[in-house]
Each structure stands twice: as C-alpha cells, then as structure tokens.
PDB file of C-alpha atoms in Angstrom:
ATOM      1  CA  MET A1473     -53.555   4.005  10.250  1.00 43.00           C
ATOM      2  CA  LYS A1474     -52.497   6.957  12.354  1.00 44.00           C
ATOM      3  CA  ILE A1475     -48.761   7.558  12.793  1.00 42.00           C
ATOM      4  CA  ARG A1476     -47.739   8.649  16.285  1.00 45.00           C
ATOM      5  CA  ARG A1477     -44.899  11.098  16.857  1.00 43.00           C
ATOM      6  CA  ARG A1478     -43.074   8.539  19.064  1.00 41.00           C
ATOM      7  CA  ASP A1479     -42.945   6.032  16.210  1.00 39.00           C
ATOM      8  CA  PHE A1480     -41.493   8.509  13.850  1.00 39.00           C
ATOM      9  CA  LEU A1481     -38.822   9.503  16.335  1.00 39.00           C
ATOM     10  CA  LYS A1482     -37.863   5.842  16.805  1.00 38.00           C
ATOM     11  CA  GLY A1483     -37.449   5.530  13.037  1.00 38.00           C
ATOM     12  CA  ILE A1484     -35.195   8.558  13.084  1.00 38.00           C
ATOM     13  CA  ALA A1485     -32.964   6.970  15.660  1.00 36.00           C
ATOM     14  CA  SER A1486     -32.622   3.816  13.571  1.00 36.00           C
ATOM     15  CA  GLY A1487     -31.607   5.863  10.626  1.00 38.00           C
ATOM     16  CA  GLY A1488     -29.098   7.814  12.755  1.00 39.00           C
ATOM     17  CA  VAL A1489     -27.353   4.510  13.757  1.00 35.00           C
ATOM     18  CA  LEU A1490     -27.159   3.539  10.138  1.00 36.00           C
ATOM     19  CA  ALA A1491     -25.500   6.790   9.289  1.00 41.00           C
ATOM     20  CA  VAL A1492     -22.952   6.495  12.048  1.00 40.00           C
ATOM     21  CA  ILE A1493     -21.929   2.880  11.333  1.00 38.00           C
ATOM     22  CA  GLY A1494     -22.024   3.207   7.551  1.00 44.00           C
ATOM     23  CA  LYS A1495     -18.247   3.893   7.096  1.00 43.00           C
ATOM     24  CA  PRO A1496     -16.354   2.404  10.066  1.00 39.00           C
ATOM     25  CA  ASP A1497     -12.780   2.653   8.616  1.00 44.00           C
ATOM     26  CA  LEU A1498     -12.661   6.376   7.879  1.00 41.00           C
ATOM     27  CA  ALA A1499     -10.872   6.902  11.192  1.00 40.00           C
ATOM     28  CA  LEU A1500      -8.116   4.422  10.155  1.00 44.00           C
ATOM     29  CA  ALA A1501      -7.487   6.225   6.935  1.00 44.00           C
ATOM     30  CA  THR A1502      -7.070   9.676   8.423  1.00 44.00           C
ATOM     31  CA  GLU A1503      -3.856   9.112  10.428  1.00 44.00           C
ATOM     32  CA  ARG A1504      -1.406  11.730   9.525  1.00 51.00           C
ATOM     33  CA  GLN A1505       2.001  10.584  10.729  1.00 79.00           C
ATOM     34  CA  TYR A1506       4.097   7.391  10.872  1.00 89.00           C
ATOM     35  CA  GLN A1507       2.845   5.236  13.677  1.00 90.00           C
ATOM     36  CA  PRO A1508       5.480   4.579  16.378  1.00 91.00           C
ATOM     37  CA  GLY A1509       5.650   0.874  15.458  1.00 95.00           C
ATOM     38  CA  ALA A1510       5.357   1.407  11.672  1.00 98.00           C
ATOM     39  CA  LEU A1511       7.354  -1.171   9.654  1.00 98.00           C
ATOM     40  CA  GLY A1512       8.452  -0.878   6.105  1.00 98.00           C
ATOM     41  CA  ILE A1513      11.129  -1.448   3.505  1.00 98.00           C
ATOM     42  CA  LEU A1514      13.912   0.752   2.168  1.00 98.00           C
ATOM     43  CA  TYR A1515      14.876  -0.125  -1.426  1.00 98.00           C
ATOM     44  CA  ASP A1516      18.228   1.203  -2.535  1.00 98.00           C
ATOM     45  CA  ALA A1517      18.506   0.863  -6.357  1.00 98.00           C
ATOM     46  CA  THR A1518      22.240   1.545  -6.310  1.00 98.00           C
ATOM     47  CA  LEU A1519      22.750  -1.650  -4.258  1.00 98.00           C
ATOM     48  CA  CYS A1520      20.449  -3.808  -6.437  1.00 98.00           C
ATOM     49  CA  VAL A1521      22.199  -6.153  -8.852  1.00 97.00           C
ATOM     50  CA  GLY A1522      19.041  -7.464 -10.486  1.00 96.00           C
ATOM     51  CA  CYS A1523      19.413 -11.040  -9.266  1.00 96.00           C
ATOM     52  CA  GLN A1524      15.604 -11.217  -8.686  1.00 96.00           C
ATOM     53  CA  SER A1525      16.104 -13.363  -5.565  1.00 97.00           C
ATOM     54  CA  CYS A1526      13.444 -11.182  -3.871  1.00 98.00           C
ATOM     55  CA  MET A1527      10.892 -12.102  -6.498  1.00 97.00           C
ATOM     56  CA  VAL A1528      11.561 -15.806  -6.059  1.00 97.00           C
ATOM     57  CA  ALA A1529      11.399 -15.506  -2.233  1.00 98.00           C
ATOM     58  CA  CYS A1530       8.212 -13.507  -2.453  1.00 98.00           C
ATOM     59  CA  LYS A1531       6.445 -16.182  -4.570  1.00 97.00           C
ATOM     60  CA  LYS A1532       7.621 -18.909  -2.242  1.00 98.00           C
ATOM     61  CA  ALA A1533       6.553 -17.111   0.986  1.00 98.00           C
ATOM     62  CA  ASN A1534       3.142 -16.192  -0.434  1.00 98.00           C
ATOM     63  CA  ASN A1535       2.478 -19.398  -2.395  1.00 96.00           C
ATOM     64  CA  MET A1536       2.212 -17.581  -5.703  1.00 95.00           C
ATOM     65  CA  PRO A1537       2.671 -19.450  -9.063  1.00 92.00           C
ATOM     66  CA  MET A1538       5.513 -18.713 -11.358  1.00 88.00           C
ATOM     67  CA  GLU A1539       4.580 -16.433 -14.281  1.00 88.00           C
ATOM     68  CA  ARG A1540       5.875 -15.940 -17.823  1.00 82.00           C
ATOM     69  CA  THR A1541       4.626 -13.209 -20.092  1.00 80.00           C
ATOM     70  CA  ARG A1542       7.506 -13.146 -22.579  1.00 77.00           C
ATOM     71  CA  ALA A1543       9.638 -15.564 -24.488  1.00 74.00           C
ATOM     72  CA  PRO A1544      12.030 -17.751 -22.470  1.00 76.00           C
ATOM     73  CA  GLY A1545      15.411 -16.114 -21.893  1.00 74.00           C
ATOM     74  CA  VAL A1546      14.219 -12.566 -21.577  1.00 77.00           C
ATOM     75  CA  TRP A1547      15.417 -10.978 -18.336  1.00 80.00           C
ATOM     76  CA  ASP A1548      12.401  -8.865 -17.410  1.00 81.00           C
ATOM     77  CA  ASP A1549       9.801 -11.595 -17.427  1.00 83.00           C
ATOM     78  CA  PRO A1550       7.138 -10.932 -16.166  1.00 90.00           C
ATOM     79  CA  VAL A1551       7.155  -7.338 -17.190  1.00 90.00           C
ATOM     80  CA  ASP A1552       4.924  -5.942 -14.456  1.00 94.00           C
ATOM     81  CA  LEU A1553       2.968  -6.666 -11.291  1.00 96.00           C
ATOM     82  CA  SER A1554      -0.071  -8.988 -11.750  1.00 95.00           C
ATOM     83  CA  SER A1555      -2.431 -11.219  -9.882  1.00 95.00           C
ATOM     84  CA  SER A1556       0.362 -13.704  -9.745  1.00 95.00           C
ATOM     85  CA  THR A1557       3.262 -11.388  -9.016  1.00 97.00           C
ATOM     86  CA  LEU A1558       3.305  -9.253  -5.842  1.00 97.00           C
ATOM     87  CA  ASN A1559       6.870  -7.928  -6.142  1.00 97.00           C
ATOM     88  CA  ILE A1560       8.924  -7.231  -9.191  1.00 97.00           C
ATOM     89  CA  ILE A1561      12.389  -5.912 -10.109  1.00 97.00           C
ATOM     90  CA  LYS A1562      12.224  -3.840 -13.349  1.00 96.00           C
ATOM     91  CA  LYS A1563      15.031  -2.323 -15.392  1.00 94.00           C
ATOM     92  CA  TYR A1564      15.416   1.225 -16.650  1.00 95.00           C
ATOM     93  CA  GLN A1565      17.759   1.599 -19.585  1.00 93.00           C
ATOM     94  CA  HIS A1566      18.653   4.561 -21.828  1.00 91.00           C
ATOM     95  CA  GLY A1567      20.763   4.194 -24.960  1.00 83.00           C
ATOM     96  CA  GLU A1568      23.271   1.351 -24.746  1.00 83.00           C
ATOM     97  CA  GLY A1569      22.888   1.336 -20.917  1.00 81.00           C
ATOM     98  CA  GLN A1570      26.478   0.761 -20.069  1.00 89.00           C
ATOM     99  CA  VAL A1571      26.715   2.763 -16.808  1.00 94.00           C
ATOM    100  CA  LYS A1572      24.773   1.691 -13.780  1.00 96.00           C
ATOM    101  CA  ASP A1573      22.803   4.263 -11.782  1.00 96.00           C
ATOM    102  CA  SER A1574      23.110   6.887 -14.538  1.00 93.00           C
ATOM    103  CA  VAL A1575      20.423   8.664 -16.539  1.00 93.00           C
ATOM    104  CA  ASP A1576      22.301   7.700 -19.683  1.00 93.00           C
ATOM    105  CA  GLY A1577      22.990   4.173 -18.420  1.00 96.00           C
ATOM    106  CA  TYR A1578      20.634   1.832 -16.474  1.00 96.00           C
ATOM    107  CA  SER A1579      19.152   1.196 -13.079  1.00 97.00           C
ATOM    108  CA  PHE A1580      16.988  -1.420 -11.439  1.00 97.00           C
ATOM    109  CA  VAL A1581      13.794  -0.536  -9.685  1.00 97.00           C
ATOM    110  CA  LYS A1582      11.537  -2.516  -7.322  1.00 98.00           C
ATOM    111  CA  ARG A1583       7.784  -2.199  -7.357  1.00 98.00           C
ATOM    112  CA  HIS A1584       5.174  -3.417  -4.892  1.00 98.00           C
ATOM    113  CA  CYS A1585       2.645  -1.959  -2.493  1.00 98.00           C
ATOM    114  CA  MET A1586       3.948   1.242  -0.905  1.00 98.00           C
ATOM    115  CA  HIS A1587       1.912   0.853   2.290  1.00 98.00           C
ATOM    116  CA  CYS A1588       0.808   4.469   2.381  1.00 97.00           C
ATOM    117  CA  VAL A1589       0.487   6.271   5.707  1.00 96.00           C
ATOM    118  CA  GLU A1590      -2.905   7.420   4.513  1.00 95.00           C
ATOM    119  CA  PRO A1591      -3.910   4.707   2.060  1.00 96.00           C
ATOM    120  CA  SER A1592      -6.436   5.670  -0.611  1.00 96.00           C
ATOM    121  CA  CYS A1593      -7.375   2.035  -1.051  1.00 97.00           C
ATOM    122  CA  VAL A1594      -8.495   1.776   2.561  1.00 97.00           C
ATOM    123  CA  SER A1595     -10.483   5.030   2.260  1.00 94.00           C
ATOM    124  CA  ALA A1596     -12.105   3.887  -0.989  1.00 96.00           C
ATOM    125  CA  CYS A1597     -13.040   0.377   0.104  1.00 97.00           C
ATOM    126  CA  PRO A1598     -16.737   0.393   1.011  1.00 96.00           C
ATOM    127  CA  VAL A1599     -16.656  -2.867   3.065  1.00 97.00           C
ATOM    128  CA  SER A1600     -13.343  -2.539   4.944  1.00 97.00           C
ATOM    129  CA  ALA A1601     -11.731  -5.380   3.017  1.00 98.00           C
ATOM    130  CA  LEU A1602      -8.541  -3.302   3.039  1.00 98.00           C
ATOM    131  CA  THR A1603      -7.390  -2.033   6.394  1.00 98.00           C
ATOM    132  CA  LYS A1604      -4.288  -0.429   7.895  1.00 97.00           C
ATOM    133  CA  ASP A1605      -2.871  -2.234  10.906  1.00 97.00           C
ATOM    134  CA  LYS A1606      -3.010  -0.047  14.001  1.00 95.00           C
ATOM    135  CA  GLU A1607       0.280  -1.394  15.364  1.00 96.00           C
ATOM    136  CA  ASN A1608       2.654  -1.716  12.360  1.00 97.00           C
ATOM    137  CA  GLY A1609       0.813   0.273   9.666  1.00 97.00           C
ATOM    138  CA  ILE A1610       0.857  -2.628   7.127  1.00 98.00           C
ATOM    139  CA  VAL A1611      -2.092  -2.352   4.683  1.00 98.00           C
ATOM    140  CA  GLY A1612      -3.723  -5.694   4.696  1.00 98.00           C
ATOM    141  CA  TYR A1613      -6.480  -7.411   2.715  1.00 98.00           C
ATOM    142  CA  ASN A1614      -9.380  -9.582   3.919  1.00 97.00           C
ATOM    143  CA  LYS A1615     -10.797 -11.660   1.059  1.00 96.00           C
ATOM    144  CA  GLU A1616     -13.815 -12.647   3.063  1.00 96.00           C
ATOM    145  CA  ARG A1617     -15.066  -9.034   3.122  1.00 97.00           C
ATOM    146  CA  CYS A1618     -14.169  -8.121  -0.477  1.00 97.00           C
ATOM    147  CA  ILE A1619     -17.106  -7.736  -2.882  1.00 96.00           C
ATOM    148  CA  GLY A1620     -14.987  -7.246  -5.958  1.00 95.00           C
ATOM    149  CA  CYS A1621     -15.934  -3.595  -6.674  1.00 96.00           C
ATOM    150  CA  ARG A1622     -12.229  -2.820  -7.442  1.00 96.00           C
ATOM    151  CA  TYR A1623     -12.502   0.774  -6.091  1.00 96.00           C
ATOM    152  CA  CYS A1624      -9.065   0.120  -4.528  1.00 97.00           C
ATOM    153  CA  GLN A1625      -7.518  -0.253  -7.967  1.00 97.00           C
ATOM    154  CA  ILE A1626      -8.933   3.064  -9.092  1.00 96.00           C
ATOM    155  CA  ALA A1627      -7.960   4.816  -5.874  1.00 96.00           C
ATOM    156  CA  CYS A1628      -4.357   3.655  -5.675  1.00 97.00           C
ATOM    157  CA  PRO A1629      -1.964   6.366  -6.965  1.00 96.00           C
ATOM    158  CA  PHE A1630       0.737   3.743  -7.627  1.00 97.00           C
ATOM    159  CA  ASN A1631      -1.491   1.319  -9.638  1.00 96.00           C
ATOM    160  CA  ILE A1632      -0.714  -1.551  -7.321  1.00 98.00           C
ATOM    161  CA  PRO A1633      -3.725  -3.717  -6.477  1.00 98.00           C
ATOM    162  CA  LYS A1634      -4.442  -6.398  -9.138  1.00 97.00           C
ATOM    163  CA  PHE A1635      -7.624  -8.447  -9.686  1.00 97.00           C
ATOM    164  CA  GLN A1636      -7.766 -12.118 -10.456  1.00 96.00           C
ATOM    165  CA  TRP A1637      -9.752 -11.872 -13.700  1.00 94.00           C
ATOM    166  CA  ASP A1638      -9.067 -15.489 -14.617  1.00 90.00           C
ATOM    167  CA  ASP A1639     -10.246 -16.974 -11.324  1.00 92.00           C
ATOM    168  CA  PRO A1640     -13.960 -18.020 -10.724  1.00 92.00           C
ATOM    169  CA  THR A1641     -13.627 -16.663  -7.188  1.00 92.00           C
ATOM    170  CA  PRO A1642     -11.506 -13.608  -7.818  1.00 95.00           C
ATOM    171  CA  GLU A1643      -9.632 -11.667  -5.168  1.00 96.00           C
ATOM    172  CA  ILE A1644      -7.653  -8.484  -4.991  1.00 97.00           C
ATOM    173  CA  VAL A1645      -3.935  -9.233  -4.901  1.00 97.00           C
ATOM    174  CA  LYS A1646      -1.199  -6.987  -3.509  1.00 98.00           C
ATOM    175  CA  CYS A1647       1.891  -7.145  -1.262  1.00 98.00           C
ATOM    176  CA  GLN A1648       1.071  -7.309   2.413  1.00 98.00           C
ATOM    177  CA  LEU A1649       4.665  -7.015   3.505  1.00 98.00           C
ATOM    178  CA  CYS A1650       4.567 -10.694   4.436  1.00 98.00           C
ATOM    179  CA  SER A1651       2.470  -9.868   7.455  1.00 98.00           C
ATOM    180  CA  HIS A1652       2.027 -13.593   8.119  1.00 98.00           C
ATOM    181  CA  LEU A1653       5.910 -13.761   8.736  1.00 98.00           C
ATOM    182  CA  VAL A1654       6.011 -10.431  10.626  1.00 98.00           C
ATOM    183  CA  GLU A1655       3.357 -11.762  13.079  1.00 97.00           C
ATOM    184  CA  LYS A1656       5.658 -14.666  13.879  1.00 97.00           C
ATOM    185  CA  GLY A1657       8.573 -12.413  14.501  1.00 97.00           C
ATOM    186  CA  GLY A1658      10.109 -12.636  11.036  1.00 98.00           C
ATOM    187  CA  ILE A1659      10.719 -10.065   8.263  1.00 98.00           C
ATOM    188  CA  SER A1660       9.474  -9.719   4.704  1.00 98.00           C
ATOM    189  CA  ALA A1661      10.771 -12.535   2.533  1.00 98.00           C
ATOM    190  CA  CYS A1662      12.157 -10.189  -0.174  1.00 98.00           C
ATOM    191  CA  CYS A1663      14.385  -8.504   2.385  1.00 98.00           C
ATOM    192  CA  GLU A1664      15.593 -11.695   3.925  1.00 98.00           C
ATOM    193  CA  ALA A1665      16.556 -13.094   0.510  1.00 98.00           C
ATOM    194  CA  CYS A1666      18.349  -9.933  -0.779  1.00 98.00           C
ATOM    195  CA  PRO A1667      22.101 -10.664  -0.812  1.00 97.00           C
ATOM    196  CA  THR A1668      23.198  -7.082  -1.144  1.00 97.00           C
ATOM    197  CA  GLY A1669      20.959  -5.126   1.288  1.00 96.00           C
ATOM    198  CA  ALA A1670      19.132  -3.444  -1.526  1.00 98.00           C
ATOM    199  CA  SER A1671      15.876  -4.338   0.220  1.00 98.00           C
ATOM    200  CA  LEU A1672      16.103  -3.522   3.909  1.00 98.00           C
ATOM    201  CA  PHE A1673      13.325  -4.298   6.450  1.00 98.00           C
ATOM    202  CA  GLY A1674      12.777  -2.306   9.629  1.00 98.00           C
ATOM    203  CA  PRO A1675      11.010   0.448  11.577  1.00 98.00           C
ATOM    204  CA  VAL A1676      10.168   3.314   9.137  1.00 98.00           C
ATOM    205  CA  GLU A1677      11.929   5.917  11.309  1.00 96.00           C
ATOM    206  CA  SER A1678      15.122   3.855  11.341  1.00 97.00           C
ATOM    207  CA  LEU A1679      14.890   3.327   7.545  1.00 98.00           C
ATOM    208  CA  ILE A1680      14.545   7.124   6.998  1.00 97.00           C
ATOM    209  CA  ASN A1681      17.605   7.694   9.182  1.00 97.00           C
ATOM    210  CA  GLU A1682      19.548   5.118   7.284  1.00 98.00           C
ATOM    211  CA  ALA A1683      18.498   6.689   3.942  1.00 98.00           C
ATOM    212  CA  LYS A1684      19.631  10.168   5.113  1.00 98.00           C
ATOM    213  CA  ARG A1685      22.913   8.668   6.261  1.00 98.00           C
ATOM    214  CA  ARG A1686      23.476   7.238   2.828  1.00 98.00           C
ATOM    215  CA  GLN A1687      22.730  10.600   1.215  1.00 97.00           C
ATOM    216  CA  GLN A1688      25.561  12.086   3.262  1.00 97.00           C
ATOM    217  CA  MET A1689      28.117   9.512   1.974  1.00 98.00           C
ATOM    218  CA  VAL A1690      30.825  10.653  -0.424  1.00 98.00           C
ATOM    219  CA  PRO A1691      30.365   8.881  -3.779  1.00 97.00           C
ATOM    220  CA  GLY A1692      33.296   6.533  -4.517  1.00 97.00           C
ATOM    221  CA  LYS A1693      34.117   5.920  -0.863  1.00 98.00           C
ATOM    222  CA  TYR A1694      33.441   2.663   1.009  1.00 98.00           C
ATOM    223  CA  TYR A1695      30.947   2.404   3.865  1.00 98.00           C
ATOM    224  CA  ASP A1696      29.214  -0.380   5.827  1.00 98.00           C
ATOM    225  CA  PHE A1697      25.678  -1.121   4.690  1.00 98.00           C
ATOM    226  CA  PRO A1698      23.244  -3.156   6.738  1.00 98.00           C
ATOM    227  CA  ILE A1699      21.869  -6.329   5.167  1.00 97.00           C
ATOM    228  CA  SER A1700      18.176  -7.412   5.264  1.00 96.00           C
ATOM    229  CA  ASP A1701      16.986  -6.024   8.578  1.00 97.00           C
ATOM    230  CA  LEU A1702      17.166  -3.008  10.910  1.00 97.00           C
ATOM    231  CA  SER A1703      14.428  -4.227  13.296  1.00 97.00           C
ATOM    232  CA  GLY A1704      16.587  -6.642  15.386  1.00 95.00           C
ATOM    233  CA  ARG A1705      14.409  -9.558  14.424  1.00 96.00           C
ATOM    234  CA  THR A1706      17.399 -11.134  12.706  1.00 95.00           C
ATOM    235  CA  SER A1707      21.095 -11.168  13.458  1.00 92.00           C
ATOM    236  CA  PRO A1708      22.734  -7.882  12.330  1.00 89.00           C
ATOM    237  CA  GLU A1709      24.939  -8.175   9.239  1.00 95.00           C
ATOM    238  CA  PHE A1710      26.877  -5.575   7.282  1.00 97.00           C
ATOM    239  CA  LYS A1711      28.730  -5.473   4.062  1.00 96.00           C
ATOM    240  CA  SER A1712      31.257  -2.823   2.852  1.00 97.00           C
ATOM    241  CA  ARG A1713      30.241  -1.225  -0.367  1.00 96.00           C
ATOM    242  CA  MET A1714      31.245   1.775  -2.411  1.00 97.00           C
ATOM    243  CA  ALA A1715      28.739   4.625  -2.066  1.00 97.00           C
ATOM    244  CA  ALA A1716      26.937   5.761  -5.234  1.00 96.00           C
ATOM    245  CA  LYS A1717      25.718   9.189  -6.095  1.00 96.00           C
ATOM    246  CA  TYR A1718      22.120   9.427  -5.089  1.00 98.00           C
ATOM    247  CA  VAL A1719      19.468  11.791  -6.334  1.00 97.00           C
ATOM    248  CA  PRO A1720      18.646  14.181  -3.429  1.00 97.00           C
ATOM    249  CA  GLU A1721      15.311  12.669  -2.665  1.00 96.00           C
ATOM    250  CA  ILE A1722      13.829   9.784  -0.724  1.00 98.00           C
ATOM    251  CA  TYR A1723      10.800   8.734  -2.681  1.00 98.00           C
ATOM    252  CA  GLY A1724       7.934   7.985  -0.377  1.00 97.00           C
ATOM    253  CA  GLU A1725       9.020  10.242   2.458  1.00 96.00           C
ATOM    254  CA  TYR A1726       6.474  12.912   1.519  1.00 95.00           C
ATOM    255  CA  GLU A1727       4.511  11.589  -1.519  1.00 96.00           C
ATOM    256  CA  VAL A1728       0.792  11.426  -0.848  1.00 95.00           C
ATOM    257  CA  GLY A1729       1.370  11.903   2.917  1.00 95.00           C
ATOM    258  CA  GLY A1730       4.219   9.462   3.160  1.00 96.00           C
ATOM    259  CA  THR A1731       4.638   5.742   2.523  1.00 98.00           C
ATOM    260  CA  GLN A1732       6.232   2.991   4.569  1.00 98.00           C
ATOM    261  CA  VAL A1733       8.089   1.678   1.554  1.00 98.00           C
ATOM    262  CA  LEU A1734      10.871   4.135   0.679  1.00 98.00           C
ATOM    263  CA  HIS A1735      13.153   4.311  -2.427  1.00 98.00           C
ATOM    264  CA  MET A1736      16.617   5.594  -3.069  1.00 98.00           C
ATOM    265  CA  ALA A1737      18.262   5.704  -6.503  1.00 98.00           C
ATOM    266  CA  GLY A1738      20.902   7.302  -8.682  1.00 97.00           C
ATOM    267  CA  VAL A1739      18.432   8.021 -11.462  1.00 97.00           C
ATOM    268  CA  PRO A1740      15.536  10.511 -11.044  1.00 97.00           C
ATOM    269  CA  PHE A1741      12.403   8.703  -9.946  1.00 98.00           C
ATOM    270  CA  ASN A1742      10.266   9.913 -12.831  1.00 97.00           C
ATOM    271  CA  LYS A1743      12.670   8.133 -15.117  1.00 96.00           C
ATOM    272  CA  LEU A1744      12.064   4.947 -13.097  1.00 97.00           C
ATOM    273  CA  GLY A1745       8.292   5.080 -13.576  1.00 96.00           C
ATOM    274  CA  PHE A1746       7.304   6.675 -10.348  1.00 97.00           C
ATOM    275  CA  PRO A1747       4.492   9.286 -10.578  1.00 97.00           C
ATOM    276  CA  ASP A1748       4.944  12.863  -9.514  1.00 97.00           C
ATOM    277  CA  LEU A1749       2.513  13.169  -6.545  1.00 96.00           C
ATOM    278  CA  PRO A1750       1.541  15.863  -4.165  1.00 94.00           C
ATOM    279  CA  HIS A1751       2.533  15.728  -0.504  1.00 93.00           C
ATOM    280  CA  GLU A1752      -1.097  15.774   0.568  1.00 88.00           C
ATOM    281  CA  SER A1753      -2.684  12.357   0.533  1.00 85.00           C
ATOM    282  CA  TYR A1754      -5.597  11.532  -1.770  1.00 79.00           C
ATOM    283  CA  ALA A1755      -7.215   9.846   1.236  1.00 70.00           C
ATOM    284  CA  SER A1756      -7.347  13.127   3.173  1.00 74.00           C
ATOM    285  CA  ILE A1757      -8.865  14.856   0.143  1.00 69.00           C
ATOM    286  CA  SER A1758     -11.418  12.070  -0.375  1.00 59.00           C
ATOM    287  CA  ASP A1759     -12.115  11.947   3.324  1.00 60.00           C
ATOM    288  CA  GLY A1760     -13.061  15.634   3.110  1.00 59.00           C
ATOM    289  CA  ILE A1761     -15.294  14.928   0.171  1.00 56.00           C
ATOM    290  CA  GLN A1762     -16.840  11.863   1.900  1.00 56.00           C
ATOM    291  CA  TYR A1763     -17.330  13.851   5.072  1.00 52.00           C
ATOM    292  CA  ALA A1764     -19.285  16.466   3.118  1.00 52.00           C
ATOM    293  CA  ILE A1765     -21.236  13.779   1.315  1.00 53.00           C
ATOM    294  CA  TYR A1766     -22.047  11.751   4.432  1.00 53.00           C
ATOM    295  CA  LYS A1767     -22.866  14.964   6.271  1.00 53.00           C
ATOM    296  CA  GLY A1768     -25.204  15.935   3.511  1.00 53.00           C
ATOM    297  CA  MET A1769     -26.719  12.424   3.466  1.00 57.00           C
ATOM    298  CA  VAL A1770     -27.375  12.219   7.200  1.00 51.00           C
ATOM    299  CA  TYR A1771     -30.681  13.932   6.933  1.00 48.00           C
ATOM    300  CA  PRO A1772     -31.971  11.967   3.964  1.00 54.00           C
ATOM    301  CA  ILE A1773     -30.829   8.687   5.697  1.00 56.00           C
ATOM    302  CA  VAL A1774     -32.532   9.714   8.935  1.00 51.00           C
ATOM    303  CA  VAL A1775     -35.773  10.509   7.105  1.00 49.00           C
ATOM    304  CA  LEU A1776     -35.548   7.214   5.146  1.00 56.00           C
ATOM    305  CA  GLY A1777     -35.039   5.271   8.383  1.00 58.00           C
ATOM    306  CA  GLY A1778     -38.152   6.893   9.803  1.00 51.00           C
ATOM    307  CA  LEU A1779     -40.193   6.107   6.718  1.00 51.00           C
ATOM    308  CA  ILE A1780     -38.995   2.417   6.642  1.00 58.00           C
ATOM    309  CA  TYR A1781     -39.955   2.076  10.314  1.00 54.00           C
ATOM    310  CA  MET A1782     -43.321   3.530   9.763  1.00 52.00           C
ATOM    311  CA  VAL A1783     -44.027   1.248   6.736  1.00 50.00           C
ATOM    312  CA  ASN A1784     -43.052  -1.762   8.737  1.00 60.00           C
ATOM    313  CA  LYS A1785     -45.175  -0.625  11.564  1.00 56.00           C
ATOM    314  CA  ARG A1786     -48.153  -0.128   9.221  1.00 53.00           C
ATOM    315  CA  GLU A1787     -47.710  -3.570   7.637  1.00 55.00           C
ATOM    316  CA  GLY A1788     -47.679  -5.106  11.125  1.00 56.00           C
ATOM    317  CA  GLY A1789     -50.805  -3.182  12.071  1.00 53.00           C
ATOM    318  CA  ASP A1790     -52.622  -4.319   8.929  1.00 51.00           C
ATOM    319  CA  LYS A1791     -51.847  -8.005   9.727  1.00 51.00           C
ATOM    320  CA  GLU A1792     -53.156  -7.609  13.221  1.00 50.00           C
ATOM    321  CA  GLU A1793     -56.411  -6.151  11.773  1.00 47.00           C
TER     322      GLU A1793
END
C-alpha cells in the first residue's frame, strides 16, 4: 500500500489535537494571585480553646463518620487527618504546658486543606479530578473523574489528601471548604460552629487585613474580634477579647505562592508542625517542568498520531481488497 503525503499530514493533525487537549487544567494551576472573589479561613490559635466544636460540625456537614484511634478519654482523638476526618484541632505542648500560646507552654493548631492559590494537587492530577474554582478559588474534588493514582497525595506540600484504603470504591478525601454550603449562600461549617472566632470565614483579602490588624494590637489590651464570618453571609457578631502576642508572621500569606487558609499563632509555626516552604509554588515549578516535557513530547506524539492514522488507513485498505 502506498502512503500519500495528504494521509500523513492528516495523521499529524490528529496527533496535534491530542497534544493540545492532553492537559486541560494546567491553565487553572498557573494563577499567580488571589482571585477577586477568593474565599478562605483565618485560624487564630490564640483564640482557640480546643473545644473541637469545629470538628463535630465538619463531620455533620460533610456526613463523615465519627473516628477513634486512641483509648476513650484521650483529648486528641483522632490524632491526625484521615479518610474519615477532614478537619482536626491538634495540641502542641512543651514541658508541663501551663502557659497558653507560649513556646514553653501549649497551643492549639487546626489542620485541613490550605486551598493553595497555585495548588500542586491540581497540577499533578492527570484527569482533572481536582480543580480550582474560577470564582472563589476553592480546590474541589470530583470522584467521578478520579482514577486513584494518588499523585495529589504525593504533590501536596501539607500532606492533606487522604485515600480510603478500607473502601472497595475508594476516593480521595480532603476539606472542600464546605463548598456545598457556600453555593447556597452559607459559610464553612467549622467557622459557623466556632464560639470564639478562632475560625473565621470570609474573602481572603479581608482575612489578611484582619490578620494584620491583630498583629498591630497591644498584647494584654482588649479589642473586638469578629465571630464566624467576614463575608456578610451571616449577621455580624463581635466579642471583646484580650489580645495575645503573635509571632510576626501570617502562615499561608506567602508559602508556596499563598494559600486561602491562613494561620496566626503565638508559637512559631515550625513548632506547630507546619513545614518551612518556599514562596514559589511547587505548581509553578512543576508547570515549568511539564511544559518542557510536553513541549518535548509534541513531536513524538505528532509522529505517533501520523503512524496510527496510517496503520488504520492501511487496515481499511486491506479489508477493501
């Protein structure tokens, strides 16, 4: 069978389309700044009293089962995030731990998905099961697309996504900021349940401004602190509290390109289990690598497309003969 030049060019075109559509979500993962409508959470460890109301509300809102990993009566149970626990309050303690928000005392710390501005999990997912919402920046998960490769677990710098190992139809599990409630005009369940304002929902820019206001407070003096929400979705409420001494850092403002979940504390964040991370996102680094790989793979894919087309053409011709 003689192969015509036109047939070969049509095969190249098919391969070109494959190369173009092969990674549709790269554009979503390369956004560099907070979106105008970005929503998030500010967690202030100095306001947290360790009541764990946020954990109970999270399980109720997301229909997650109760979980025990330690003997009954132990406070920090479960001990970490899991496929059954999307949000957890943990405790840092040093020595006898008598003084709150002190390196030589104790502090609470909240852990769940940080909803990165440039999420590595989105960039790593080969089937777009994880996506970043174009309006509010929430990193969501689509179980119908997931193939269980768990690349998102490897890519996440905060070790957040968990896998349902004990389920016959396993899924990736992580906080989605109660997006199902946000879509209906509500706020994240953990923030709504928090009685002290330690977990505060709202636009990220407003949360950053609130965090910087708190850093200017004089320790020991009383100020008004907003409760639950800065977005205006719920009735405004404030409580007067004595300001603590904060470490001069808002964790998440710059780490890996910024996150939509921000943390304040009186204890250095490395003591609370947060990793020291660069300001440049891993997603931007991996995008550069992927761009180079995909760019390098364009020509082999194009040639492969041409060969596939020619083989199919030849098989069709053989049948006709």
